[in-house]
Tab-separated table of N, CA, C and O in Angstrom:
chain	number	residue	atom	x	y	z
A	21	THR	N	0.844	-1.184	0.000
A	21	THR	CA	0.000	0.000	0.000
A	21	THR	C	0.885	1.241	0.000
A	21	THR	O	2.080	1.154	0.321
A	22	PRO	N	0.314	2.394	-0.300
A	22	PRO	CA	1.116	3.621	-0.247
A	22	PRO	C	1.717	3.895	1.127
A	22	PRO	O	2.712	4.599	1.243
A	23	ALA	N	1.144	3.314	2.166
A	23	ALA	CA	1.665	3.525	3.520
A	23	ALA	C	3.049	2.914	3.715
A	23	ALA	O	3.773	3.307	4.631
A	24	VAL	N	3.434	1.971	2.862
A	24	VAL	CA	4.744	1.326	3.018
A	24	VAL	C	5.867	2.359	2.891
A	24	VAL	O	6.829	2.335	3.665
A	25	THR	N	5.755	3.277	1.945
A	25	THR	CA	6.806	4.297	1.809
A	25	THR	C	6.819	5.229	3.011
A	25	THR	O	7.876	5.730	3.393
A	26	ASP	N	5.661	5.438	3.648
A	26	ASP	CA	5.630	6.232	4.876
A	26	ASP	C	6.408	5.524	5.988
A	26	ASP	O	7.131	6.168	6.749
A	27	VAL	N	6.258	4.215	6.070
A	27	VAL	CA	6.980	3.431	7.086
A	27	VAL	C	8.485	3.507	6.841
A	27	VAL	O	9.274	3.673	7.781
A	28	ILE	N	8.896	3.394	5.573
A	28	ILE	CA	10.319	3.502	5.240
A	28	ILE	C	10.833	4.892	5.611
A	28	ILE	O	11.907	5.032	6.208
A	29	GLU	N	10.069	5.915	5.274
A	29	GLU	CA	10.458	7.286	5.637
A	29	GLU	C	10.610	7.426	7.145
A	29	GLU	O	11.594	8.007	7.630
A	30	ASP	N	9.652	6.906	7.898
A	30	ASP	CA	9.731	6.975	9.366
A	30	ASP	C	10.969	6.254	9.895
A	30	ASP	O	11.635	6.738	10.814
A	31	ALA	N	11.284	5.092	9.312
A	31	ALA	CA	12.457	4.330	9.754
A	31	ALA	C	13.748	5.102	9.466
A	31	ALA	O	14.669	5.125	10.296
A	32	ILE	N	13.816	5.737	8.308
A	32	ILE	CA	15.000	6.533	7.963
A	32	ILE	C	15.124	7.714	8.917
A	32	ILE	O	16.209	8.000	9.438
A	33	ARG	N	14.013	8.391	9.160
A	33	ARG	CA	14.054	9.547	10.068
A	33	ARG	C	14.516	9.111	11.456
A	33	ARG	O	15.428	9.706	12.031
A	34	TRP	N	13.891	8.063	12.005
A	34	TRP	CA	14.231	7.614	13.348
A	34	TRP	C	15.695	7.195	13.436
A	34	TRP	O	16.414	7.600	14.342
A	35	THR	N	16.135	6.356	12.488
A	35	THR	CA	17.507	5.853	12.522
A	35	THR	C	18.521	6.982	12.396
A	35	THR	O	19.536	7.000	13.095
A	36	SER	N	18.230	7.938	11.534
A	36	SER	CA	19.173	9.048	11.334
A	36	SER	C	19.274	9.956	12.555
A	36	SER	O	20.248	10.701	12.700
A	37	GLU	N	18.294	9.880	13.440
A	37	GLU	CA	18.307	10.698	14.668
A	37	GLU	C	19.002	10.001	15.837
A	37	GLU	O	19.082	10.574	16.922
A	38	GLN	N	19.498	8.791	15.619
A	38	GLN	CA	20.178	8.042	16.680
A	38	GLN	C	21.687	8.221	16.529
A	38	GLN	O	22.291	7.666	15.619
A	39	PRO	N	22.313	9.014	17.385
A	39	PRO	CA	23.743	9.301	17.222
A	39	PRO	C	24.636	8.068	17.236
A	39	PRO	O	25.666	8.037	16.573
A	40	GLU	N	24.218	7.021	17.973
A	40	GLU	CA	25.046	5.819	18.010
A	40	GLU	C	24.941	5.019	16.716
A	40	GLU	O	25.817	4.204	16.416
A	41	LEU	N	23.887	5.224	15.934
A	41	LEU	CA	23.706	4.531	14.666
A	41	LEU	C	24.110	5.391	13.459
A	41	LEU	O	24.534	4.861	12.438
A	42	ALA	N	23.937	6.692	13.593
A	42	ALA	CA	24.213	7.619	12.483
A	42	ALA	C	24.906	8.862	13.029
A	42	ALA	O	24.278	9.907	13.196
A	43	PRO	N	26.203	8.765	13.328
A	43	PRO	CA	26.909	9.883	13.947
A	43	PRO	C	26.819	11.185	13.156
A	43	PRO	O	26.800	12.270	13.731
A	44	ASP	N	26.737	11.066	11.817
A	44	ASP	CA	26.653	12.281	11.010
A	44	ASP	C	25.213	12.611	10.611
A	44	ASP	O	24.965	13.518	9.822
A	45	GLY	N	24.238	11.862	11.163
A	45	GLY	CA	22.842	12.130	10.878
A	45	GLY	C	22.359	11.582	9.550
A	45	GLY	O	21.261	11.906	9.099
A	46	ARG	N	23.190	10.739	8.922
A	46	ARG	CA	22.804	10.153	7.637
A	46	ARG	C	22.902	8.635	7.720
A	46	ARG	O	23.725	8.104	8.451
A	47	VAL	N	22.040	7.960	6.958
A	47	VAL	CA	22.023	6.499	6.942
A	47	VAL	C	22.011	5.999	5.502
A	47	VAL	O	21.662	6.732	4.581
A	48	GLY	N	22.390	4.739	5.335
A	48	GLY	CA	22.264	4.068	4.055
A	48	GLY	C	21.060	3.150	4.088
A	48	GLY	O	20.695	2.630	5.141
A	49	VAL	N	20.435	2.983	2.944
A	49	VAL	CA	19.236	2.151	2.848
A	49	VAL	C	19.456	1.094	1.775
A	49	VAL	O	19.941	1.392	0.682
A	50	LEU	N	19.096	-0.144	2.115
A	50	LEU	CA	19.157	-1.259	1.175
A	50	LEU	C	17.744	-1.771	0.967
A	50	LEU	O	17.067	-2.137	1.917
A	51	GLY	N	17.298	-1.756	-0.289
A	51	GLY	CA	15.988	-2.296	-0.622
A	51	GLY	C	16.166	-3.498	-1.531
A	51	GLY	O	16.849	-3.423	-2.548
A	52	VAL	N	15.576	-4.618	-1.156
A	52	VAL	CA	15.704	-5.846	-1.931
A	52	VAL	C	14.405	-6.086	-2.703
A	52	VAL	O	13.315	-5.974	-2.147
A	53	SER	N	14.545	-6.418	-3.986
A	53	SER	CA	13.424	-6.711	-4.874
A	53	SER	C	12.495	-5.504	-4.948
A	53	SER	O	12.947	-4.380	-5.143
A	54	PHE	N	11.207	-5.716	-4.767
A	54	PHE	CA	10.241	-4.631	-4.932
A	54	PHE	C	10.493	-3.498	-3.943
A	54	PHE	O	10.239	-2.331	-4.236
A	55	SER	N	11.024	-3.815	-2.769
A	55	SER	CA	11.271	-2.762	-1.777
A	55	SER	C	12.371	-1.804	-2.223
A	55	SER	O	12.484	-0.703	-1.690
A	56	GLY	N	13.180	-2.209	-3.218
A	56	GLY	CA	14.175	-1.280	-3.757
A	56	GLY	C	13.519	-0.057	-4.360
A	56	GLY	O	13.944	1.078	-4.117
A	57	GLY	N	12.472	-0.264	-5.131
A	57	GLY	CA	11.728	0.861	-5.699
A	57	GLY	C	11.051	1.684	-4.626
A	57	GLY	O	11.028	2.920	-4.681
A	58	LEU	N	10.489	1.006	-3.629
A	58	LEU	CA	9.854	1.721	-2.525
A	58	LEU	C	10.864	2.583	-1.773
A	58	LEU	O	10.564	3.704	-1.380
A	59	ALA	N	12.079	2.056	-1.573
A	59	ALA	CA	13.122	2.814	-0.887
A	59	ALA	C	13.519	4.046	-1.693
A	59	ALA	O	13.749	5.122	-1.132
A	60	ILE	N	13.583	3.911	-3.014
A	60	ILE	CA	13.920	5.058	-3.862
A	60	ILE	C	12.841	6.125	-3.761
A	60	ILE	O	13.135	7.318	-3.636
A	61	VAL	N	11.590	5.710	-3.809
A	61	VAL	CA	10.493	6.675	-3.697
A	61	VAL	C	10.536	7.375	-2.344
A	61	VAL	O	10.460	8.602	-2.261
A	62	ALA	N	10.664	6.612	-1.267
A	62	ALA	CA	10.707	7.218	0.067
A	62	ALA	C	11.915	8.135	0.210
A	62	ALA	O	11.808	9.236	0.748
A	63	GLY	N	13.056	7.699	-0.290
A	63	GLY	CA	14.273	8.486	-0.165
A	63	GLY	C	14.255	9.799	-0.921
A	63	GLY	O	15.006	10.717	-0.605
A	64	GLY	N	13.387	9.917	-1.892
A	64	GLY	CA	13.275	11.160	-2.641
A	64	GLY	C	12.413	12.201	-1.970
A	64	GLY	O	12.315	13.341	-2.440
A	65	ARG	N	11.803	11.850	-0.881
A	65	ARG	CA	10.938	12.802	-0.178
A	65	ARG	C	11.758	13.878	0.524
A	65	ARG	O	12.767	13.605	1.155
A	66	ALA	N	11.279	15.099	0.425
A	66	ALA	CA	12.013	16.259	0.955
A	66	ALA	C	12.386	16.157	2.437
A	66	ALA	O	13.508	16.515	2.805
A	67	PRO	N	11.511	15.659	3.314
A	67	PRO	CA	11.881	15.642	4.740
A	67	PRO	C	13.081	14.762	5.083
A	67	PRO	O	13.696	14.956	6.128
A	68	ILE	N	13.409	13.788	4.215
A	68	ILE	CA	14.497	12.881	4.583
A	68	ILE	C	15.615	12.794	3.562
A	68	ILE	O	16.631	12.165	3.832
A	69	ARG	N	15.478	13.406	2.418
A	69	ARG	CA	16.489	13.190	1.371
A	69	ARG	C	17.896	13.595	1.817
A	69	ARG	O	18.863	12.975	1.410
A	70	ASP	N	18.018	14.580	2.691
A	70	ASP	CA	19.344	14.975	3.170
A	70	ASP	C	19.860	14.079	4.300
A	70	ASP	O	20.979	14.239	4.748
A	71	ARG	N	19.050	13.140	4.732
A	71	ARG	CA	19.465	12.208	5.791
A	71	ARG	C	20.036	10.919	5.218
A	71	ARG	O	20.372	10.012	5.962
A	72	LEU	N	20.124	10.822	3.898
A	72	LEU	CA	20.578	9.594	3.246
A	72	LEU	C	22.017	9.701	2.767
A	72	LEU	O	22.387	10.675	2.118
A	73	ALA	N	22.805	8.688	3.080
A	73	ALA	CA	24.154	8.571	2.528
A	73	ALA	C	24.080	7.882	1.168
A	73	ALA	O	24.805	8.223	0.246
A	74	PHE	N	23.179	6.893	1.059
A	74	PHE	CA	22.982	6.165	-0.199
A	74	PHE	C	21.701	5.348	-0.114
A	74	PHE	O	21.169	5.112	0.966
A	75	ILE	N	21.215	4.939	-1.288
A	75	ILE	CA	20.159	3.927	-1.400
A	75	ILE	C	20.677	2.885	-2.376
A	75	ILE	O	21.105	3.223	-3.474
A	76	LEU	N	20.623	1.632	-1.976
A	76	LEU	CA	21.011	0.536	-2.853
A	76	LEU	C	19.773	-0.316	-3.119
A	76	LEU	O	19.153	-0.834	-2.201
A	77	SER	N	19.384	-0.401	-4.368
A	77	SER	CA	18.278	-1.255	-4.768
A	77	SER	C	18.876	-2.522	-5.364
A	77	SER	O	19.526	-2.479	-6.400
A	78	PHE	N	18.665	-3.650	-4.695
A	78	PHE	CA	19.260	-4.921	-5.102
A	78	PHE	C	18.184	-5.863	-5.611
A	78	PHE	O	17.192	-6.114	-4.925
A	79	GLY	N	18.378	-6.392	-6.816
A	79	GLY	CA	17.442	-7.366	-7.361
A	79	GLY	C	16.093	-6.782	-7.705
A	79	GLY	O	15.081	-7.465	-7.646
A	80	GLY	N	16.101	-5.498	-8.050
A	80	GLY	CA	14.843	-4.835	-8.391
A	80	GLY	C	14.265	-5.356	-9.700
A	80	GLY	O	14.860	-6.161	-10.403
A	81	HIS	N	13.102	-4.899	-9.990
A	81	HIS	CA	12.404	-5.335	-11.191
A	81	HIS	C	13.133	-4.885	-12.454
A	81	HIS	O	13.809	-3.867	-12.467
A	82	GLY	N	12.956	-5.627	-13.528
A	82	GLY	CA	13.672	-5.391	-14.777
A	82	GLY	C	13.232	-4.160	-15.536
A	82	GLY	O	13.954	-3.679	-16.394
A	83	ASP	N	12.065	-3.617	-15.253
A	83	ASP	CA	11.555	-2.458	-15.978
A	83	ASP	C	11.312	-1.330	-14.977
A	83	ASP	O	10.206	-1.163	-14.461
A	84	LEU	N	12.355	-0.554	-14.700
A	84	LEU	CA	12.277	0.471	-13.669
A	84	LEU	C	11.195	1.497	-13.984
A	84	LEU	O	10.473	1.927	-13.087
A	85	ALA	N	11.047	1.878	-15.243
A	85	ALA	CA	10.027	2.867	-15.596
A	85	ALA	C	8.631	2.357	-15.234
A	85	ALA	O	7.806	3.097	-14.690
A	86	ARG	N	8.368	1.083	-15.506
A	86	ARG	CA	7.060	0.495	-15.185
A	86	ARG	C	6.850	0.447	-13.675
A	86	ARG	O	5.779	0.765	-13.166
A	87	VAL	N	7.869	0.039	-12.946
A	87	VAL	CA	7.770	-0.038	-11.496
A	87	VAL	C	7.565	1.355	-10.899
A	87	VAL	O	6.706	1.550	-10.029
A	88	MET	N	8.328	2.334	-11.355
A	88	MET	CA	8.184	3.691	-10.824
A	88	MET	C	6.807	4.262	-11.148
A	88	MET	O	6.229	4.989	-10.338
A	89	HIS	N	6.277	3.928	-12.320
A	89	HIS	CA	4.920	4.368	-12.652
A	89	HIS	C	3.934	3.795	-11.642
A	89	HIS	O	3.072	4.518	-11.126
A	90	TYR	N	4.062	2.508	-11.344
A	90	TYR	CA	3.174	1.888	-10.366
A	90	TYR	C	3.346	2.523	-8.984
A	90	TYR	O	2.367	2.839	-8.303
A	91	LEU	N	4.587	2.719	-8.565
A	91	LEU	CA	4.834	3.261	-7.233
A	91	LEU	C	4.298	4.680	-7.084
A	91	LEU	O	3.887	5.085	-6.005
A	92	SER	N	4.318	5.446	-8.167
A	92	SER	CA	3.864	6.830	-8.071
A	92	SER	C	2.375	6.998	-8.350
A	92	SER	O	1.789	7.999	-7.966
A	93	SER	N	1.743	6.018	-9.009
A	93	SER	CA	0.342	6.190	-9.372
A	93	SER	C	-0.580	5.076	-8.879
A	93	SER	O	-1.789	5.255	-8.816
A	94	GLY	N	-0.017	3.903	-8.585
A	94	GLY	CA	-0.835	2.758	-8.228
A	94	GLY	C	-1.427	2.040	-9.429
A	94	GLY	O	-2.125	1.046	-9.285
A	95	GLU	N	-1.125	2.517	-10.630
A	95	GLU	CA	-1.645	1.928	-11.857
A	95	GLU	C	-0.646	0.923	-12.420
A	95	GLU	O	0.531	1.231	-12.579
A	96	VAL	N	-1.127	-0.292	-12.701
A	96	VAL	CA	-0.279	-1.325	-13.283
A	96	VAL	C	-0.355	-1.217	-14.797
A	96	VAL	O	-1.433	-1.254	-15.371
A	97	LEU	N	0.796	-1.074	-15.432
A	97	LEU	CA	0.854	-1.023	-16.885
A	97	LEU	C	1.122	-2.416	-17.436
A	97	LEU	O	1.829	-3.207	-16.828
A	98	GLY	N	0.594	-2.711	-18.584
A	98	GLY	CA	0.913	-3.961	-19.247
A	98	GLY	C	-0.064	-5.073	-18.919
A	98	GLY	O	-1.169	-4.855	-18.425
A	99	ASP	N	0.375	-6.272	-19.174
A	99	ASP	CA	-0.447	-7.468	-19.062
A	99	ASP	C	-0.481	-7.962	-17.617
A	99	ASP	O	0.376	-8.728	-17.183
A	100	THR	N	-1.474	-7.525	-16.863
A	100	THR	CA	-1.540	-7.905	-15.447
A	100	THR	C	-1.875	-9.385	-15.275
A	100	THR	O	-1.452	-10.006	-14.304
A	101	GLU	N	-2.624	-9.960	-16.194
A	101	GLU	CA	-2.959	-11.388	-16.094
A	101	GLU	C	-1.699	-12.250	-16.184
A	101	GLU	O	-1.509	-13.191	-15.439
A	102	SER	N	-0.817	-11.889	-17.107
A	102	SER	CA	0.447	-12.607	-17.243
A	102	SER	C	1.302	-12.438	-15.992
A	102	SER	O	1.923	-13.373	-15.517
A	103	ALA	N	1.325	-11.240	-15.444
A	103	ALA	CA	2.119	-10.985	-14.232
A	103	ALA	C	1.617	-11.819	-13.070
A	103	ALA	O	2.393	-12.329	-12.278
A	104	ARG	N	0.322	-11.994	-12.972
A	104	ARG	CA	-0.257	-12.810	-11.892
A	104	ARG	C	0.167	-14.279	-12.003
A	104	ARG	O	0.434	-14.940	-11.022
A	105	ARG	N	0.217	-14.781	-13.239
A	105	ARG	CA	0.586	-16.181	-13.446
A	105	ARG	C	2.056	-16.436	-13.133
A	105	ARG	O	2.410	-17.498	-12.655
A	106	THR	N	2.930	-15.458	-13.405
A	106	THR	CA	4.365	-15.678	-13.224
A	106	THR	C	4.857	-15.139	-11.893
A	106	THR	O	5.973	-15.441	-11.497
A	107	GLY	N	4.074	-14.316	-11.246
A	107	GLY	CA	4.559	-13.570	-10.135
A	107	GLY	C	4.588	-14.096	-8.813
A	107	GLY	O	5.238	-13.817	-7.928
């Protein structure tokens, strides 16, 4: 749901405010598979973008434009029936 990026944003904010975890107030984020796109979306938000040292998206989907379209709009492009069978 769209709330997932809010949770990621909250986690980045909280972690970056912990001096023992983020002495310089910045953290790195690793997103695996679909969460890589979610991490990129959350990391681009103004309240936390300066709190990030890096975002690493590992094993993300093969069509970043399609994934980003979904993450920003909730609309699935393409053959959703095929995606359901393989997904």
